[in-house]
Coordinates of C-alpha atoms in Angstrom, one line a residue:
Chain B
X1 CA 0.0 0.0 0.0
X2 CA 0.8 3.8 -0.1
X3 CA 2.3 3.9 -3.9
X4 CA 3.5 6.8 -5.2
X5 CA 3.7 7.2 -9.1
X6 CA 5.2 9.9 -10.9
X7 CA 4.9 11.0 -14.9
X8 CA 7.4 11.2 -16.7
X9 CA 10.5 9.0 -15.2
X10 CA 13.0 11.4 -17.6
X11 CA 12.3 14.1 -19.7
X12 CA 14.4 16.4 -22.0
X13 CA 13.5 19.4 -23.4
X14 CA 14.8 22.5 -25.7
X15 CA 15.2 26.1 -23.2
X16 CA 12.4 28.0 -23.2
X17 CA 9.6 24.7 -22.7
X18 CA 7.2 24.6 -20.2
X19 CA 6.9 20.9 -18.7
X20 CA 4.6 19.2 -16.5
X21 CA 5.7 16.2 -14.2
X22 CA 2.1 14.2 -12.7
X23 CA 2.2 12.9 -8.9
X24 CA -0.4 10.2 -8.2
X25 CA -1.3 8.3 -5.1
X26 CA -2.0 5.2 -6.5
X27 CA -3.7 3.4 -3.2
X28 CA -4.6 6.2 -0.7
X29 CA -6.6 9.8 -0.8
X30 CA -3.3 12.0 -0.3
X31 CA -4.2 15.1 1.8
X32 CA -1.2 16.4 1.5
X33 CA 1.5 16.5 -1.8
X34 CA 5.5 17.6 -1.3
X35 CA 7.2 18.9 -4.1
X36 CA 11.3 18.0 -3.7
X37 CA 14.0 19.1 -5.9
X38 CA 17.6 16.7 -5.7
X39 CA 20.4 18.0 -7.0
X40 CA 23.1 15.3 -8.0
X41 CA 24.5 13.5 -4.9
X42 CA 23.3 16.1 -2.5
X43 CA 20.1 16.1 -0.3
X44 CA 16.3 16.9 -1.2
X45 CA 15.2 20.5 -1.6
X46 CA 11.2 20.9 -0.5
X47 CA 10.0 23.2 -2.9
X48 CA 6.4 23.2 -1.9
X49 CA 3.7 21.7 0.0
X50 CA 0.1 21.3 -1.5
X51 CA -2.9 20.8 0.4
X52 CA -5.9 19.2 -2.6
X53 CA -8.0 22.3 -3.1
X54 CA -6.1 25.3 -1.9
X55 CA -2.8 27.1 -3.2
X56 CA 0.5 25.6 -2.7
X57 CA 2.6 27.2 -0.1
X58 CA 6.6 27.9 -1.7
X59 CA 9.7 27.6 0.2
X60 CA 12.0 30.8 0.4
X61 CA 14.0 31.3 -2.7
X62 CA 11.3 29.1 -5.1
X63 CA 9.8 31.2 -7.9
X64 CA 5.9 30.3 -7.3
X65 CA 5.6 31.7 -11.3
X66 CA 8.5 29.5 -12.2
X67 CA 7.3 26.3 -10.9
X68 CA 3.6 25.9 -11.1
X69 CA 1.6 23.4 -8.7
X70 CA -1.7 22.3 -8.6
X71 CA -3.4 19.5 -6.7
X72 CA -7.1 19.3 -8.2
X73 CA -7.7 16.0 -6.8
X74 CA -6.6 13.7 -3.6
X75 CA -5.1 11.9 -5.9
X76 CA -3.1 13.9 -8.5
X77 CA -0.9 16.7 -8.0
X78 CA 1.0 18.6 -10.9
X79 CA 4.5 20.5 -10.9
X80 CA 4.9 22.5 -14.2
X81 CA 8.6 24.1 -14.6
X82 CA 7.3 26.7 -17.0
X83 CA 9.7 28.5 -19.6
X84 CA 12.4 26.1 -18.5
X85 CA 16.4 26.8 -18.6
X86 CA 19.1 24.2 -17.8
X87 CA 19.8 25.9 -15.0
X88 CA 16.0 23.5 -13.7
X89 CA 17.6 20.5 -14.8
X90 CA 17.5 18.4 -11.9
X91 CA 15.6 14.9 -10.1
X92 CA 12.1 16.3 -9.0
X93 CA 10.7 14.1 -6.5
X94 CA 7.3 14.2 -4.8
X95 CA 5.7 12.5 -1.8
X96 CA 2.4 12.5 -0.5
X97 CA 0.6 12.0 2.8
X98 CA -2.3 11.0 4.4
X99 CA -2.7 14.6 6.5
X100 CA -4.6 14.9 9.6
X101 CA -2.2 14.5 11.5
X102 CA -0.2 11.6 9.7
X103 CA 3.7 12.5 9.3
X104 CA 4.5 9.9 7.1
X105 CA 5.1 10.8 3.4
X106 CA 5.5 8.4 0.8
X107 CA 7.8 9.3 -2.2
X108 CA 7.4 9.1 -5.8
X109 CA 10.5 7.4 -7.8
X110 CA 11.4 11.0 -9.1
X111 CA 11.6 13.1 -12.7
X112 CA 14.8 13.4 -14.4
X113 CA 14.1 16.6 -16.4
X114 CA 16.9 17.9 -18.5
X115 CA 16.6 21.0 -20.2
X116 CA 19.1 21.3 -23.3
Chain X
X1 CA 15.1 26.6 12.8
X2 CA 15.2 22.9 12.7
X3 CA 18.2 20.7 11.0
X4 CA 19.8 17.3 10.9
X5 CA 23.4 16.6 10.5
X6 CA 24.5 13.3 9.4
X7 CA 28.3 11.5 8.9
X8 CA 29.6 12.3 5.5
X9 CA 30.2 9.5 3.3
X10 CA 30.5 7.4 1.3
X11 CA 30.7 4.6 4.2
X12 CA 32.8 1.5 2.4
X13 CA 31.9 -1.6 4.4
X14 CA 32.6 -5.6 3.8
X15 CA 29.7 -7.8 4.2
X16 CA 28.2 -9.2 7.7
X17 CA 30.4 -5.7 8.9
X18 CA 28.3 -3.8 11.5
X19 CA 26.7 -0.5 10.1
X20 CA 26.4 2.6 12.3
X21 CA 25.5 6.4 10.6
X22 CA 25.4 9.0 12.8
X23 CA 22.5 11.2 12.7
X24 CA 22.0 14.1 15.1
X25 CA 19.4 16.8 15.0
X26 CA 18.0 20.4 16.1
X27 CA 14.6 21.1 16.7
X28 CA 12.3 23.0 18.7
X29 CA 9.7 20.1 20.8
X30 CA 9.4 16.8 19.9
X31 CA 9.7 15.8 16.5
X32 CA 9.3 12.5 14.6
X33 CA 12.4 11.0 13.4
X34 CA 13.0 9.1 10.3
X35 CA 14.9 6.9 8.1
X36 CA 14.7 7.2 4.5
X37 CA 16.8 5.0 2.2
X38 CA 17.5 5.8 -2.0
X39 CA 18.6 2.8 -3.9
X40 CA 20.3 3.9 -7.1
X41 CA 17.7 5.0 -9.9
X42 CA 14.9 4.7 -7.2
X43 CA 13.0 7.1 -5.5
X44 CA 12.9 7.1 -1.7
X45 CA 11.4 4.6 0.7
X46 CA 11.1 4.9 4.5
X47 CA 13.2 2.4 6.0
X48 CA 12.0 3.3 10.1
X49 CA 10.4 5.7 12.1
X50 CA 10.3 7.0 15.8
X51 CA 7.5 9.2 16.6
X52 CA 8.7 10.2 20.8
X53 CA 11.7 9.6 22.7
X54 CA 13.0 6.2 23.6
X55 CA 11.2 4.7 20.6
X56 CA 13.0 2.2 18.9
X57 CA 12.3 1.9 14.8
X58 CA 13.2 -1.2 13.1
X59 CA 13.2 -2.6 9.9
X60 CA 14.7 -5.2 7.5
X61 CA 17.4 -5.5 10.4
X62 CA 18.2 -1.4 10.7
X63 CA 17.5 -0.1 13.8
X64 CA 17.7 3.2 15.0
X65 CA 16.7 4.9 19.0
X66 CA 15.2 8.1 19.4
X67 CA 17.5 9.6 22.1
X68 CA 16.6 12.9 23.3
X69 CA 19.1 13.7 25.8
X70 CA 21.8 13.6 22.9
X71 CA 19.2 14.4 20.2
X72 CA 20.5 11.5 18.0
X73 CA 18.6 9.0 16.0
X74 CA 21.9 6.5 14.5
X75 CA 20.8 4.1 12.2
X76 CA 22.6 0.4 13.2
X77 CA 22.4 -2.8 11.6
X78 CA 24.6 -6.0 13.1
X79 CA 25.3 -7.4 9.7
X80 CA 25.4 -5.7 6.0
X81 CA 24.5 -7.3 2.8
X82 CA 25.7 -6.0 -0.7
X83 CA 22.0 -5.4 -1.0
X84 CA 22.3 -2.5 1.0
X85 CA 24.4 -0.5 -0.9
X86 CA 22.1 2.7 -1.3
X87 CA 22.3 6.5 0.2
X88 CA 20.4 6.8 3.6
X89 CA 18.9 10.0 5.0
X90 CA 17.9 11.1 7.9
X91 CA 15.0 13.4 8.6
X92 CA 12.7 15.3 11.0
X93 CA 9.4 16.5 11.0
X94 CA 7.5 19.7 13.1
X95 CA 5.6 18.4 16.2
X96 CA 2.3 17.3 15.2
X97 CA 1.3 20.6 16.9
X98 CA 2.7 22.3 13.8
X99 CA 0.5 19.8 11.3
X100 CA 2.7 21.0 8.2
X101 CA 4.0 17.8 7.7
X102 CA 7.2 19.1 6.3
X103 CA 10.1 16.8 6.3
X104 CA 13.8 18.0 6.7
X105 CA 16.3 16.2 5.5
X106 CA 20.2 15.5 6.3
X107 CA 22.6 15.4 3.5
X108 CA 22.7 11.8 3.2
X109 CA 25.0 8.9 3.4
X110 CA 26.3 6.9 0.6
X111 CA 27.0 3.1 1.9
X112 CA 29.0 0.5 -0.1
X113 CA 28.9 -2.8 0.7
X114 CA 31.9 -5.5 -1.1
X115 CA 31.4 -8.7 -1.1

């Protein structure tokens, strides 16, 4: 139980492209989506947390224009890196939880996105 | 604000060796404490948890203790396969008083295991 999908695995794209990575809780009604970036060999980066419904609330130093979140369902969530530059390649990563209370989050298997 | 510090790697162990990563933290009241592991290509899995202080996690053989008065959580296991080469991270979440959720993560640590 608790299976985290994620769509695409790897993506490349020309500068200047939007792209949209899905999230989906596969098994479970997900409350609550994470958005992580991972840069190579070094830890995750929470971008943004997503409640289903409402807006999704940015770290400090992440563009909210830049990197576009929606969670329309308890099941889906979307991250769209719009106008993109190889500076945003990276692994994307996102986890969902149950919410109310639950602190476990169960991570997807991550986005490459490369950005020529 | 709230952090976790854990060894650097990479950790280069033989099999059946014993595994410890040190993993300390910082954190206003009483967070939960977890173990995430990232096997190569593969997103991550939670490996253990400890929700309050004294709580032992434990999975697939990995432990880990929730020790308070040294605010450490080391991850231990008495005997390492090849199988468990992966990176490990530690991380904290808020008190369940904050309700965000939000995970922080250490910087991970690599382990390779040779047969």
């Amino acid at each position: 139980g608790a299976v985290v999908s994620q769509h695409p695995s790897w993506v490349i794209c020309k500068s200047g492209t939007s792209v949209k990575i899905e999230c989906r809780s596969l098994d479970f009604q997900a409350t609550t989506m994470f958005w992580y970036r991972q840069f190579p060999k070094q830890s995750l980066m929470l971008m943004a947390t997503s409640n289903e419904g409402s807006k999704a609330t940015y770290e400090q130093g992440v563009e909210k224009d830049k990197f576009l979140i929606n969670h329309a369902s308890l099941t889906l969530s979307t991250l769209t890196v719009t106008s993109a530059h190889p500076e945003d390649s990276s692994f994307y990563i996102c986890s969902a939880s149950f919410g109310g209370g639950s602190d476990t989050q169960y991570f997807g298997p991550g986005t490459r996105l490369t950005v020529l | 604000g709230n952090s976790v510090t854990q060894m650097e790697g990479p950790v280069t162990l033989s099999e059946e060796a014993f595994l410890t990563i040190n993993c300390t933290y910082t954190a206003t009241g009483y967070p939960s404490l977890f173990w995430y592991v990232q096997y190569p290509g593969e997103g991550l899995q939670l490996l253990l948890k400890a929700t309050k202080a004294d709580d032992k996690g434990s999975n697939k053989g990995f432990e880990a203790t929730y020790r308070k008065e040294t605010t450490s959580f080391h991850l231990e296991k008495g005997s390492v396969q090849v199988s468990d080469s992966a990176v490990y991270f530690c991380a904290l979440s808020g008190p369940r008083s904050s309700n965000t959720g939000k995970l922080i993560f250490g910087q991970g640590t690599t382990l390779q295991v040779k047969p």
